[in-house]
Structures are given as structure tokens and as C-alpha cells.
């Protein structure tokens, strides 16, 4: 039987050998401006986030703000979440996640809530107020890490090299949207290098999180590891990897929360 740690170590060694590196980029000044050409600088150890058997390389990105917990959309002082608990995007401290996927999966830690519905929206860049895609969907009332996959049928594919803003809102009061609890994050789709593509093509599903992590693809790292956990819910090594990965970006407070999948493809907003 092949030792699981050995498999991870071999995968990481391969990824480091081929030199998969993080992406340096800047955010667009307007909704229609594309990011600067992707560069591939090397990273030193201080720029790495080490998580158990996964080695996540934190990319140098010019984030518009740091990761923050969810807050009320308006001036309402009411809340529909458990006291002391916050809505939190599962992103690095830069509040930006890179992905090679045209229709990526987003992750948000949702506290226990009395809200019945949530709204997901995707925007072009920082200043755009017109959503490219938005939908409302039922939200579980128990705390958990909610995964939201951008549907291929209803949502346009993300453009390579472009940065998007996304948000998730808990609709606390349908009659007063100012009472929504809102969290925002950023995503940029990147073109995978031939080395990354080849490594992924040859890799078993269990090895892909380590390859994505070494390449700095946060959203793909989390999504591939979440898929493995959903398929193997009692696998202690996957549970440990998940906890270590979240702790490495200071999200340890939600590392124990269960994974919750929601389907947002049923009710896209026209």
C-alpha cells in the first residue's frame, strides 16, 4: 500500500521541480480594464504559506482591501446571525483567489442564521454596480462552509486575465435589503502554464490539491480538496489537510465547520 504522505511529498517535489510559480498582477482601475500581463516571479520562503502536506504559495496581488468579515449592507443595527459570529469569505488575507476555471467554485463560511435566503452576485471589477450574474437561493440555517459553483448554463465564463468582484448576502429581511449581511471577495482567472496543465493531467485526484496549492491557485486548491472530502467524509488525512490549509491563512476558526453544497443554478436573476 502506498503511504499517503509519500504521495503528497512526491507531488510537491514534482511541482517545486517544474517551478510552478505564483502570479503577479494588478487590479483593473475600471470595470473594463484588463489586468497587466501575467508574470512569474520566484517566491522565497517568507512568501509561502505551509499547510501540512499542502504548500500554498500566496501570490503577489494588488488587492483593493484585505479580507474582512461580513457586515450590514446599510445602517440597520439588526442581525440575523448568531451573536459573535461573522460571515467570512474563504480567501487568503489579500481577499483574492486565483483560479484556472471558467466556472469556479466560491466558498463562504456562513454562521447559524435565521435568514431563509441568500444572494450571490458577480461583478466586473471594482466600480461596476451591474451584476454579470446574480441569483437568490435557500440558505441552510446551521453553520457551515457553503460552496457555490458558478453554473455553466446560466453564468458567462470568466475571462482569462480579468479580475471580478463577487458577493454573498444573507437576506435578513426581504422587505429591508439594507439589513442584509454582506461579504465580498475577488477572483481572477489565469491561464495555466503548460507545466501546470501537464502536471494536472498526469495527477490522480488526490494529488491535485497539492499541485494547485504550489501554483498559487487558491480557489482550485480549496475546491479540489473539498471534492475529496465530500467523496471521503471519514478520511482523517483529508480532514487534517483541510484544517491545516484554512489555519495557514488565519481561517482556523471555521476549519471545523461542515461542508455544505448549494445549487444556485435554479433561480438566476434575469
PDB file of C-alpha atoms in Angstrom:
ATOM      1  CA  UNK A   1       0.000   0.000   0.000  1.00  0.00           C
ATOM      2  CA  UNK A   2       1.362   3.435  -0.943  1.00  0.00           C
ATOM      3  CA  UNK A   3       1.833   5.762   2.017  1.00  0.00           C
ATOM      4  CA  UNK A   4      -0.405   8.842   1.589  1.00  0.00           C
ATOM      5  CA  UNK A   5       2.233  11.214   2.984  1.00  0.00           C
ATOM      6  CA  UNK A   6       4.723   9.848   0.461  1.00  0.00           C
ATOM      7  CA  UNK A   7       2.293  10.553  -2.389  1.00  0.00           C
ATOM      8  CA  UNK A   8       1.864  14.142  -1.253  1.00  0.00           C
ATOM      9  CA  UNK A   9       5.625  14.583  -0.808  1.00  0.00           C
ATOM     10  CA  UNK A  10       6.295  13.217  -4.295  1.00  0.00           C
ATOM     11  CA  UNK A  11       3.663  15.512  -5.802  1.00  0.00           C
ATOM     12  CA  UNK A  12       5.070  18.560  -4.041  1.00  0.00           C
ATOM     13  CA  UNK A  13       8.598  17.713  -5.122  1.00  0.00           C
ATOM     14  CA  UNK A  14       7.454  17.420  -8.738  1.00  0.00           C
ATOM     15  CA  UNK A  15       5.585  20.711  -8.557  1.00  0.00           C
ATOM     16  CA  UNK A  16       8.549  22.514  -6.999  1.00  0.00           C
ATOM     17  CA  UNK A  17      10.913  20.989  -9.555  1.00  0.00           C
ATOM     18  CA  UNK A  18       8.966  22.232 -12.544  1.00  0.00           C
ATOM     19  CA  UNK A  19       8.869  25.655 -10.959  1.00  0.00           C
ATOM     20  CA  UNK A  20       5.162  26.376 -10.832  1.00  0.00           C
ATOM     21  CA  UNK A  21       5.113  29.887  -9.501  1.00  0.00           C
ATOM     22  CA  UNK A  22       2.652  32.428  -8.175  1.00  0.00           C
ATOM     23  CA  UNK A  23       1.152  35.147 -10.240  1.00  0.00           C
ATOM     24  CA  UNK A  24       1.946  38.844 -10.002  1.00  0.00           C
ATOM     25  CA  UNK A  25      -0.821  41.096 -11.198  1.00  0.00           C
ATOM     26  CA  UNK A  26      -2.642  44.371 -10.570  1.00  0.00           C
ATOM     27  CA  UNK A  27      -6.345  45.077 -10.227  1.00  0.00           C
ATOM     28  CA  UNK A  28      -8.145  46.913 -13.009  1.00  0.00           C
ATOM     29  CA  UNK A  29      -8.814  50.619 -12.486  1.00  0.00           C
ATOM     30  CA  UNK A  30     -12.195  50.320 -14.189  1.00  0.00           C
ATOM     31  CA  UNK A  31     -14.693  47.610 -14.904  1.00  0.00           C
ATOM     32  CA  UNK A  32     -13.487  47.225 -18.487  1.00  0.00           C
ATOM     33  CA  UNK A  33      -9.725  47.378 -17.973  1.00  0.00           C
ATOM     34  CA  UNK A  34      -7.913  44.060 -18.040  1.00  0.00           C
ATOM     35  CA  UNK A  35      -5.114  43.195 -15.650  1.00  0.00           C
ATOM     36  CA  UNK A  36      -1.474  43.602 -16.620  1.00  0.00           C
ATOM     37  CA  UNK A  37       0.262  40.672 -18.350  1.00  0.00           C
ATOM     38  CA  UNK A  38       0.926  37.796 -16.008  1.00  0.00           C
ATOM     39  CA  UNK A  39       4.479  37.491 -14.750  1.00  0.00           C
ATOM     40  CA  UNK A  40       6.083  34.582 -12.958  1.00  0.00           C
ATOM     41  CA  UNK A  41       8.451  35.805 -10.226  1.00  0.00           C
ATOM     42  CA  UNK A  42      10.032  33.312  -7.878  1.00  0.00           C
ATOM     43  CA  UNK A  43       8.924  33.315  -4.248  1.00  0.00           C
ATOM     44  CA  UNK A  44      11.077  32.991  -1.182  1.00  0.00           C
ATOM     45  CA  UNK A  45      10.096  31.040   1.908  1.00  0.00           C
ATOM     46  CA  UNK A  46       8.629  34.068   3.653  1.00  0.00           C
ATOM     47  CA  UNK A  47       6.073  34.371   0.874  1.00  0.00           C
ATOM     48  CA  UNK A  48       4.865  30.789   1.254  1.00  0.00           C
ATOM     49  CA  UNK A  49       2.058  29.518   3.432  1.00  0.00           C
ATOM     50  CA  UNK A  50       2.824  25.985   4.517  1.00  0.00           C
ATOM     51  CA  UNK A  51      -0.172  23.828   5.367  1.00  0.00           C
ATOM     52  CA  UNK A  52       0.611  20.281   6.427  1.00  0.00           C
ATOM     53  CA  UNK A  53       1.261  18.290   3.266  1.00  0.00           C
ATOM     54  CA  UNK A  54      -0.012  21.182   1.141  1.00  0.00           C
ATOM     55  CA  UNK A  55       2.310  24.054   0.305  1.00  0.00           C
ATOM     56  CA  UNK A  56       0.217  27.053  -0.715  1.00  0.00           C
ATOM     57  CA  UNK A  57       2.122  29.824  -2.450  1.00  0.00           C
ATOM     58  CA  UNK A  58       0.496  33.162  -1.674  1.00  0.00           C
ATOM     59  CA  UNK A  59       0.559  35.203  -4.912  1.00  0.00           C
ATOM     60  CA  UNK A  60       1.618  38.832  -5.003  1.00  0.00           C
ATOM     61  CA  UNK A  61      -1.596  40.581  -5.977  1.00  0.00           C
ATOM     62  CA  UNK A  62      -2.665  44.179  -5.570  1.00  0.00           C
ATOM     63  CA  UNK A  63      -5.841  43.646  -3.585  1.00  0.00           C
ATOM     64  CA  UNK A  64      -8.204  46.611  -3.162  1.00  0.00           C
ATOM     65  CA  UNK A  65      -8.683  45.695   0.505  1.00  0.00           C
ATOM     66  CA  UNK A  66      -7.861  42.971   2.964  1.00  0.00           C
ATOM     67  CA  UNK A  67     -10.212  40.166   3.900  1.00  0.00           C
ATOM     68  CA  UNK A  68     -12.956  41.375   6.224  1.00  0.00           C
ATOM     69  CA  UNK A  69     -15.915  39.683   7.917  1.00  0.00           C
ATOM     70  CA  UNK A  70     -19.405  40.278   6.596  1.00  0.00           C
ATOM     71  CA  UNK A  71     -21.183  43.469   7.606  1.00  0.00           C
ATOM     72  CA  UNK A  72     -24.608  45.035   7.239  1.00  0.00           C
ATOM     73  CA  UNK A  73     -25.312  46.408   3.768  1.00  0.00           C
ATOM     74  CA  UNK A  74     -26.976  49.533   5.193  1.00  0.00           C
ATOM     75  CA  UNK A  75     -27.417  51.308   8.509  1.00  0.00           C
ATOM     76  CA  UNK A  76     -29.610  48.654  10.086  1.00  0.00           C
ATOM     77  CA  UNK A  77     -28.444  47.529  13.519  1.00  0.00           C
ATOM     78  CA  UNK A  78     -30.377  44.264  13.380  1.00  0.00           C
ATOM     79  CA  UNK A  79     -28.680  40.971  12.581  1.00  0.00           C
ATOM     80  CA  UNK A  80     -29.863  37.541  11.522  1.00  0.00           C
ATOM     81  CA  UNK A  81     -26.701  35.663  12.501  1.00  0.00           C
ATOM     82  CA  UNK A  82     -25.680  34.063  15.769  1.00  0.00           C
ATOM     83  CA  UNK A  83     -24.193  36.577  18.191  1.00  0.00           C
ATOM     84  CA  UNK A  84     -20.457  36.979  17.788  1.00  0.00           C
ATOM     85  CA  UNK A  85     -20.402  35.008  14.529  1.00  0.00           C
ATOM     86  CA  UNK A  86     -19.475  36.530  11.169  1.00  0.00           C
ATOM     87  CA  UNK A  87     -19.973  35.752   7.512  1.00  0.00           C
ATOM     88  CA  UNK A  88     -16.500  35.111   6.061  1.00  0.00           C
ATOM     89  CA  UNK A  89     -15.189  34.519   2.545  1.00  0.00           C
ATOM     90  CA  UNK A  90     -12.738  31.617   2.390  1.00  0.00           C
ATOM     91  CA  UNK A  91      -9.908  33.586   0.834  1.00  0.00           C
ATOM     92  CA  UNK A  92      -6.325  34.448   1.755  1.00  0.00           C
ATOM     93  CA  UNK A  93      -5.656  37.690   3.636  1.00  0.00           C
ATOM     94  CA  UNK A  94      -5.397  39.506   0.287  1.00  0.00           C
ATOM     95  CA  UNK A  95      -9.113  38.759  -0.254  1.00  0.00           C
ATOM     96  CA  UNK A  96      -8.234  37.491  -3.744  1.00  0.00           C
ATOM     97  CA  UNK A  97      -8.437  33.972  -5.105  1.00  0.00           C
ATOM     98  CA  UNK A  98      -6.860  32.829  -8.365  1.00  0.00           C
ATOM     99  CA  UNK A  99      -8.396  30.080 -10.499  1.00  0.00           C
ATOM    100  CA  UNK A 100      -7.846  28.405 -13.842  1.00  0.00           C
ATOM    101  CA  UNK A 101     -11.559  27.527 -14.072  1.00  0.00           C
ATOM    102  CA  UNK A 102     -14.038  29.269 -16.350  1.00  0.00           C
ATOM    103  CA  UNK A 103     -16.805  28.493 -13.851  1.00  0.00           C
ATOM    104  CA  UNK A 104     -15.080  28.302 -10.461  1.00  0.00           C
ATOM    105  CA  UNK A 105     -16.427  27.422  -7.042  1.00  0.00           C
ATOM    106  CA  UNK A 106     -16.636  30.044  -4.294  1.00  0.00           C
ATOM    107  CA  UNK A 107     -16.572  29.272  -0.581  1.00  0.00           C
ATOM    108  CA  UNK A 108     -18.091  31.214   2.311  1.00  0.00           C
ATOM    109  CA  UNK A 109     -18.249  30.346   5.999  1.00  0.00           C
ATOM    110  CA  UNK A 110     -21.858  31.031   6.984  1.00  0.00           C
ATOM    111  CA  UNK A 111     -22.758  31.202  10.688  1.00  0.00           C
ATOM    112  CA  UNK A 112     -26.026  29.977  12.099  1.00  0.00           C
ATOM    113  CA  UNK A 113     -28.682  32.291  10.707  1.00  0.00           C
ATOM    114  CA  UNK A 114     -32.398  32.969  10.733  1.00  0.00           C
ATOM    115  CA  UNK A 115     -32.217  34.112   7.092  1.00  0.00           C
ATOM    116  CA  UNK A 116     -34.114  31.895   4.681  1.00  0.00           C
ATOM    117  CA  UNK A 117     -32.361  33.032   1.514  1.00  0.00           C
ATOM    118  CA  UNK A 118     -29.019  34.359   0.320  1.00  0.00           C
ATOM    119  CA  UNK A 119     -27.994  36.253  -2.796  1.00  0.00           C
ATOM    120  CA  UNK A 120     -24.840  35.610  -4.808  1.00  0.00           C
ATOM    121  CA  UNK A 121     -23.623  38.200  -7.316  1.00  0.00           C
ATOM    122  CA  UNK A 122     -20.654  38.510  -9.682  1.00  0.00           C
ATOM    123  CA  UNK A 123     -19.416  41.875 -10.995  1.00  0.00           C
ATOM    124  CA  UNK A 124     -16.838  43.184 -13.462  1.00  0.00           C
ATOM    125  CA  UNK A 125     -14.062  44.820 -11.468  1.00  0.00           C
ATOM    126  CA  UNK A 126     -14.245  47.269  -8.588  1.00  0.00           C
ATOM    127  CA  UNK A 127     -16.565  50.002  -9.804  1.00  0.00           C
ATOM    128  CA  UNK A 128     -19.221  48.043 -11.639  1.00  0.00           C
ATOM    129  CA  UNK A 129     -22.647  48.042  -9.995  1.00  0.00           C
ATOM    130  CA  UNK A 130     -24.355  45.953 -12.673  1.00  0.00           C
ATOM    131  CA  UNK A 131     -24.021  42.265 -11.891  1.00  0.00           C
ATOM    132  CA  UNK A 132     -22.912  39.933 -14.678  1.00  0.00           C
ATOM    133  CA  UNK A 133     -24.714  37.177 -12.822  1.00  0.00           C
ATOM    134  CA  UNK A 134     -26.826  37.103  -9.684  1.00  0.00           C
ATOM    135  CA  UNK A 135     -29.227  34.697  -8.047  1.00  0.00           C
ATOM    136  CA  UNK A 136     -31.014  34.027  -4.784  1.00  0.00           C
ATOM    137  CA  UNK A 137     -31.173  30.584  -3.219  1.00  0.00           C
ATOM    138  CA  UNK A 138     -32.242  28.875   0.030  1.00  0.00           C
ATOM    139  CA  UNK A 139     -29.560  29.007   2.714  1.00  0.00           C
ATOM    140  CA  UNK A 140     -29.127  26.404   5.487  1.00  0.00           C
ATOM    141  CA  UNK A 141     -29.845  27.778   8.953  1.00  0.00           C
ATOM    142  CA  UNK A 142     -26.991  25.835  10.526  1.00  0.00           C
ATOM    143  CA  UNK A 143     -23.385  26.999  10.437  1.00  0.00           C
ATOM    144  CA  UNK A 144     -21.183  25.575   7.698  1.00  0.00           C
ATOM    145  CA  UNK A 145     -18.795  26.277   4.831  1.00  0.00           C
ATOM    146  CA  UNK A 146     -21.041  26.837   1.830  1.00  0.00           C
ATOM    147  CA  UNK A 147     -19.687  26.061  -1.647  1.00  0.00           C
ATOM    148  CA  UNK A 148     -21.194  27.937  -4.583  1.00  0.00           C
ATOM    149  CA  UNK A 149     -20.278  26.836  -8.084  1.00  0.00           C
ATOM    150  CA  UNK A 150     -20.818  29.297 -10.902  1.00  0.00           C
ATOM    151  CA  UNK A 151     -23.267  27.425 -13.160  1.00  0.00           C
ATOM    152  CA  UNK A 152     -22.159  26.735 -16.725  1.00  0.00           C
ATOM    153  CA  UNK A 153     -25.678  27.004 -18.116  1.00  0.00           C
ATOM    154  CA  UNK A 154     -26.660  30.388 -16.694  1.00  0.00           C
ATOM    155  CA  UNK A 155     -23.425  32.284 -15.993  1.00  0.00           C
ATOM    156  CA  UNK A 156     -20.904  33.529 -18.564  1.00  0.00           C
ATOM    157  CA  UNK A 157     -17.403  32.024 -18.347  1.00  0.00           C
ATOM    158  CA  UNK A 158     -14.769  34.123 -16.619  1.00  0.00           C
ATOM    159  CA  UNK A 159     -12.281  35.739 -18.985  1.00  0.00           C
ATOM    160  CA  UNK A 160      -8.603  34.857 -18.598  1.00  0.00           C
ATOM    161  CA  UNK A 161      -6.622  37.745 -17.109  1.00  0.00           C
ATOM    162  CA  UNK A 162      -9.687  39.586 -15.850  1.00  0.00           C
ATOM    163  CA  UNK A 163     -10.500  40.376 -12.224  1.00  0.00           C
ATOM    164  CA  UNK A 164     -14.023  40.091 -10.853  1.00  0.00           C
ATOM    165  CA  UNK A 165     -15.702  41.090  -7.622  1.00  0.00           C
ATOM    166  CA  UNK A 166     -18.215  38.728  -6.044  1.00  0.00           C
ATOM    167  CA  UNK A 167     -20.507  38.962  -3.053  1.00  0.00           C
ATOM    168  CA  UNK A 168     -22.748  36.843  -0.883  1.00  0.00           C
ATOM    169  CA  UNK A 169     -25.586  38.452   1.059  1.00  0.00           C
ATOM    170  CA  UNK A 170     -27.738  36.921   3.759  1.00  0.00           C
ATOM    171  CA  UNK A 171     -31.227  38.346   3.234  1.00  0.00           C
ATOM    172  CA  UNK A 172     -32.208  39.011   6.834  1.00  0.00           C
ATOM    173  CA  UNK A 173     -35.373  40.919   5.917  1.00  0.00           C
ATOM    174  CA  UNK A 174     -36.762  40.673   2.355  1.00  0.00           C
ATOM    175  CA  UNK A 175     -38.616  43.952   2.966  1.00  0.00           C
ATOM    176  CA  UNK A 176     -35.448  45.792   4.040  1.00  0.00           C
ATOM    177  CA  UNK A 177     -32.407  44.863   1.972  1.00  0.00           C
ATOM    178  CA  UNK A 178     -30.385  47.365   3.971  1.00  0.00           C
ATOM    179  CA  UNK A 179     -30.423  44.751   6.721  1.00  0.00           C
ATOM    180  CA  UNK A 180     -28.550  42.236   4.536  1.00  0.00           C
ATOM    181  CA  UNK A 181     -25.298  40.820   5.900  1.00  0.00           C
ATOM    182  CA  UNK A 182     -22.820  41.142   3.027  1.00  0.00           C
ATOM    183  CA  UNK A 183     -19.345  39.749   2.370  1.00  0.00           C
ATOM    184  CA  UNK A 184     -17.231  40.415  -0.726  1.00  0.00           C
ATOM    185  CA  UNK A 185     -14.236  38.813  -2.383  1.00  0.00           C
ATOM    186  CA  UNK A 186     -12.234  38.946  -5.597  1.00  0.00           C
ATOM    187  CA  UNK A 187     -11.295  36.392  -8.207  1.00  0.00           C
ATOM    188  CA  UNK A 188      -9.005  36.417 -11.194  1.00  0.00           C
ATOM    189  CA  UNK A 189      -8.997  33.705 -13.807  1.00  0.00           C
ATOM    190  CA  UNK A 190      -5.499  32.859 -15.034  1.00  0.00           C
ATOM    191  CA  UNK A 191      -4.192  30.816 -17.931  1.00  0.00           C
ATOM    192  CA  UNK A 192      -2.467  27.689 -16.615  1.00  0.00           C
ATOM    193  CA  UNK A 193       1.095  27.201 -17.770  1.00  0.00           C
ATOM    194  CA  UNK A 194       1.887  24.117 -19.835  1.00  0.00           C
ATOM    195  CA  UNK A 195       3.784  22.737 -16.840  1.00  0.00           C
ATOM    196  CA  UNK A 196       0.745  23.101 -14.596  1.00  0.00           C
ATOM    197  CA  UNK A 197      -1.581  21.617 -17.220  1.00  0.00           C
ATOM    198  CA  UNK A 198       0.709  18.637 -17.743  1.00  0.00           C
ATOM    199  CA  UNK A 199       1.102  18.041 -14.018  1.00  0.00           C
ATOM    200  CA  UNK A 200      -2.677  18.102 -13.515  1.00  0.00           C
ATOM    201  CA  UNK A 201      -3.291  15.806 -16.489  1.00  0.00           C
ATOM    202  CA  UNK A 202      -0.993  13.164 -15.019  1.00  0.00           C
ATOM    203  CA  UNK A 203      -2.131  13.554 -11.405  1.00  0.00           C
ATOM    204  CA  UNK A 204      -4.604  11.430  -9.502  1.00  0.00           C
ATOM    205  CA  UNK A 205      -7.484  13.420  -7.945  1.00  0.00           C
ATOM    206  CA  UNK A 206      -5.935  13.059  -4.508  1.00  0.00           C
ATOM    207  CA  UNK A 207      -2.739  14.768  -5.679  1.00  0.00           C
ATOM    208  CA  UNK A 208      -4.356  17.783  -7.347  1.00  0.00           C
ATOM    209  CA  UNK A 209      -4.805  19.980  -4.242  1.00  0.00           C
ATOM    210  CA  UNK A 210      -1.032  19.943  -3.667  1.00  0.00           C
ATOM    211  CA  UNK A 211      -0.341  20.875  -7.298  1.00  0.00           C
ATOM    212  CA  UNK A 212      -2.858  23.722  -7.276  1.00  0.00           C
ATOM    213  CA  UNK A 213      -1.510  24.934  -3.935  1.00  0.00           C
ATOM    214  CA  UNK A 214       2.063  25.025  -5.179  1.00  0.00           C
ATOM    215  CA  UNK A 215       0.910  27.050  -8.212  1.00  0.00           C
ATOM    216  CA  UNK A 216      -0.912  29.597  -6.026  1.00  0.00           C
ATOM    217  CA  UNK A 217      -4.406  28.690  -7.270  1.00  0.00           C
ATOM    218  CA  UNK A 218      -6.328  29.188  -4.011  1.00  0.00           C
ATOM    219  CA  UNK A 219      -9.870  28.580  -5.237  1.00  0.00           C
ATOM    220  CA  UNK A 220      -8.854  25.440  -7.118  1.00  0.00           C
ATOM    221  CA  UNK A 221      -6.915  24.169  -4.104  1.00  0.00           C
ATOM    222  CA  UNK A 222      -9.943  24.571  -1.848  1.00  0.00           C
ATOM    223  CA  UNK A 223     -12.402  23.197  -4.429  1.00  0.00           C
ATOM    224  CA  UNK A 224     -10.368  20.076  -5.217  1.00  0.00           C
ATOM    225  CA  UNK A 225      -9.785  19.354  -1.534  1.00  0.00           C
ATOM    226  CA  UNK A 226     -13.477  19.925  -0.741  1.00  0.00           C
ATOM    227  CA  UNK A 227     -14.448  17.474  -3.506  1.00  0.00           C
ATOM    228  CA  UNK A 228     -12.170  14.856  -1.980  1.00  0.00           C
ATOM    229  CA  UNK A 229     -13.645  15.452   1.467  1.00  0.00           C
ATOM    230  CA  UNK A 230     -17.204  15.161   0.175  1.00  0.00           C
ATOM    231  CA  UNK A 231     -16.324  11.877  -1.541  1.00  0.00           C
ATOM    232  CA  UNK A 232     -14.427  10.576   1.512  1.00  0.00           C
ATOM    233  CA  UNK A 233     -16.088  12.233   4.539  1.00  0.00           C
ATOM    234  CA  UNK A 234     -14.390   9.992   7.112  1.00  0.00           C
ATOM    235  CA  UNK A 235     -10.848  10.233   5.730  1.00  0.00           C
ATOM    236  CA  UNK A 236      -8.827  11.663   8.619  1.00  0.00           C
ATOM    237  CA  UNK A 237      -5.903  12.764   6.446  1.00  0.00           C
ATOM    238  CA  UNK A 238      -8.189  14.870   4.235  1.00  0.00           C
ATOM    239  CA  UNK A 239      -9.857  16.392   7.291  1.00  0.00           C
ATOM    240  CA  UNK A 240      -6.426  17.240   8.682  1.00  0.00           C
ATOM    241  CA  UNK A 241      -5.301  18.772   5.389  1.00  0.00           C
ATOM    242  CA  UNK A 242      -8.450  20.907   5.263  1.00  0.00           C
ATOM    243  CA  UNK A 243      -7.906  22.221   8.774  1.00  0.00           C
ATOM    244  CA  UNK A 244      -4.238  22.944   8.149  1.00  0.00           C
ATOM    245  CA  UNK A 245      -4.972  24.740   4.884  1.00  0.00           C
ATOM    246  CA  UNK A 246      -7.523  27.077   6.478  1.00  0.00           C
ATOM    247  CA  UNK A 247      -5.335  27.699   9.510  1.00  0.00           C
ATOM    248  CA  UNK A 248      -2.483  28.688   7.211  1.00  0.00           C
ATOM    249  CA  UNK A 249      -4.491  31.733   6.062  1.00  0.00           C
ATOM    250  CA  UNK A 250      -5.872  32.529   9.527  1.00  0.00           C
ATOM    251  CA  UNK A 251      -9.251  30.896   8.967  1.00  0.00           C
ATOM    252  CA  UNK A 252      -8.820  28.341  11.711  1.00  0.00           C
ATOM    253  CA  UNK A 253     -11.993  29.493  13.465  1.00  0.00           C
ATOM    254  CA  UNK A 254     -14.106  27.950  10.673  1.00  0.00           C
ATOM    255  CA  UNK A 255     -11.900  24.929   9.957  1.00  0.00           C
ATOM    256  CA  UNK A 256     -14.185  22.616  11.951  1.00  0.00           C
ATOM    257  CA  UNK A 257     -17.394  23.676  10.204  1.00  0.00           C
ATOM    258  CA  UNK A 258     -19.141  21.095   7.991  1.00  0.00           C
ATOM    259  CA  UNK A 259     -19.123  21.437   4.211  1.00  0.00           C
ATOM    260  CA  UNK A 260     -22.432  22.465   2.648  1.00  0.00           C
ATOM    261  CA  UNK A 261     -23.148  22.414  -1.099  1.00  0.00           C
ATOM    262  CA  UNK A 262     -25.873  24.628  -2.545  1.00  0.00           C
ATOM    263  CA  UNK A 263     -27.265  24.705  -6.075  1.00  0.00           C
ATOM    264  CA  UNK A 264     -27.600  28.246  -7.399  1.00  0.00           C
ATOM    265  CA  UNK A 265     -28.439  27.251 -10.974  1.00  0.00           C
ATOM    266  CA  UNK A 266     -32.193  27.017 -10.441  1.00  0.00           C
ATOM    267  CA  UNK A 267     -33.109  30.669  -9.924  1.00  0.00           C
ATOM    268  CA  UNK A 268     -30.835  33.055 -11.850  1.00  0.00           C
ATOM    269  CA  UNK A 269     -31.989  36.664 -11.663  1.00  0.00           C
ATOM    270  CA  UNK A 270     -32.889  37.985 -15.139  1.00  0.00           C
TER     271      UNK A 270
END
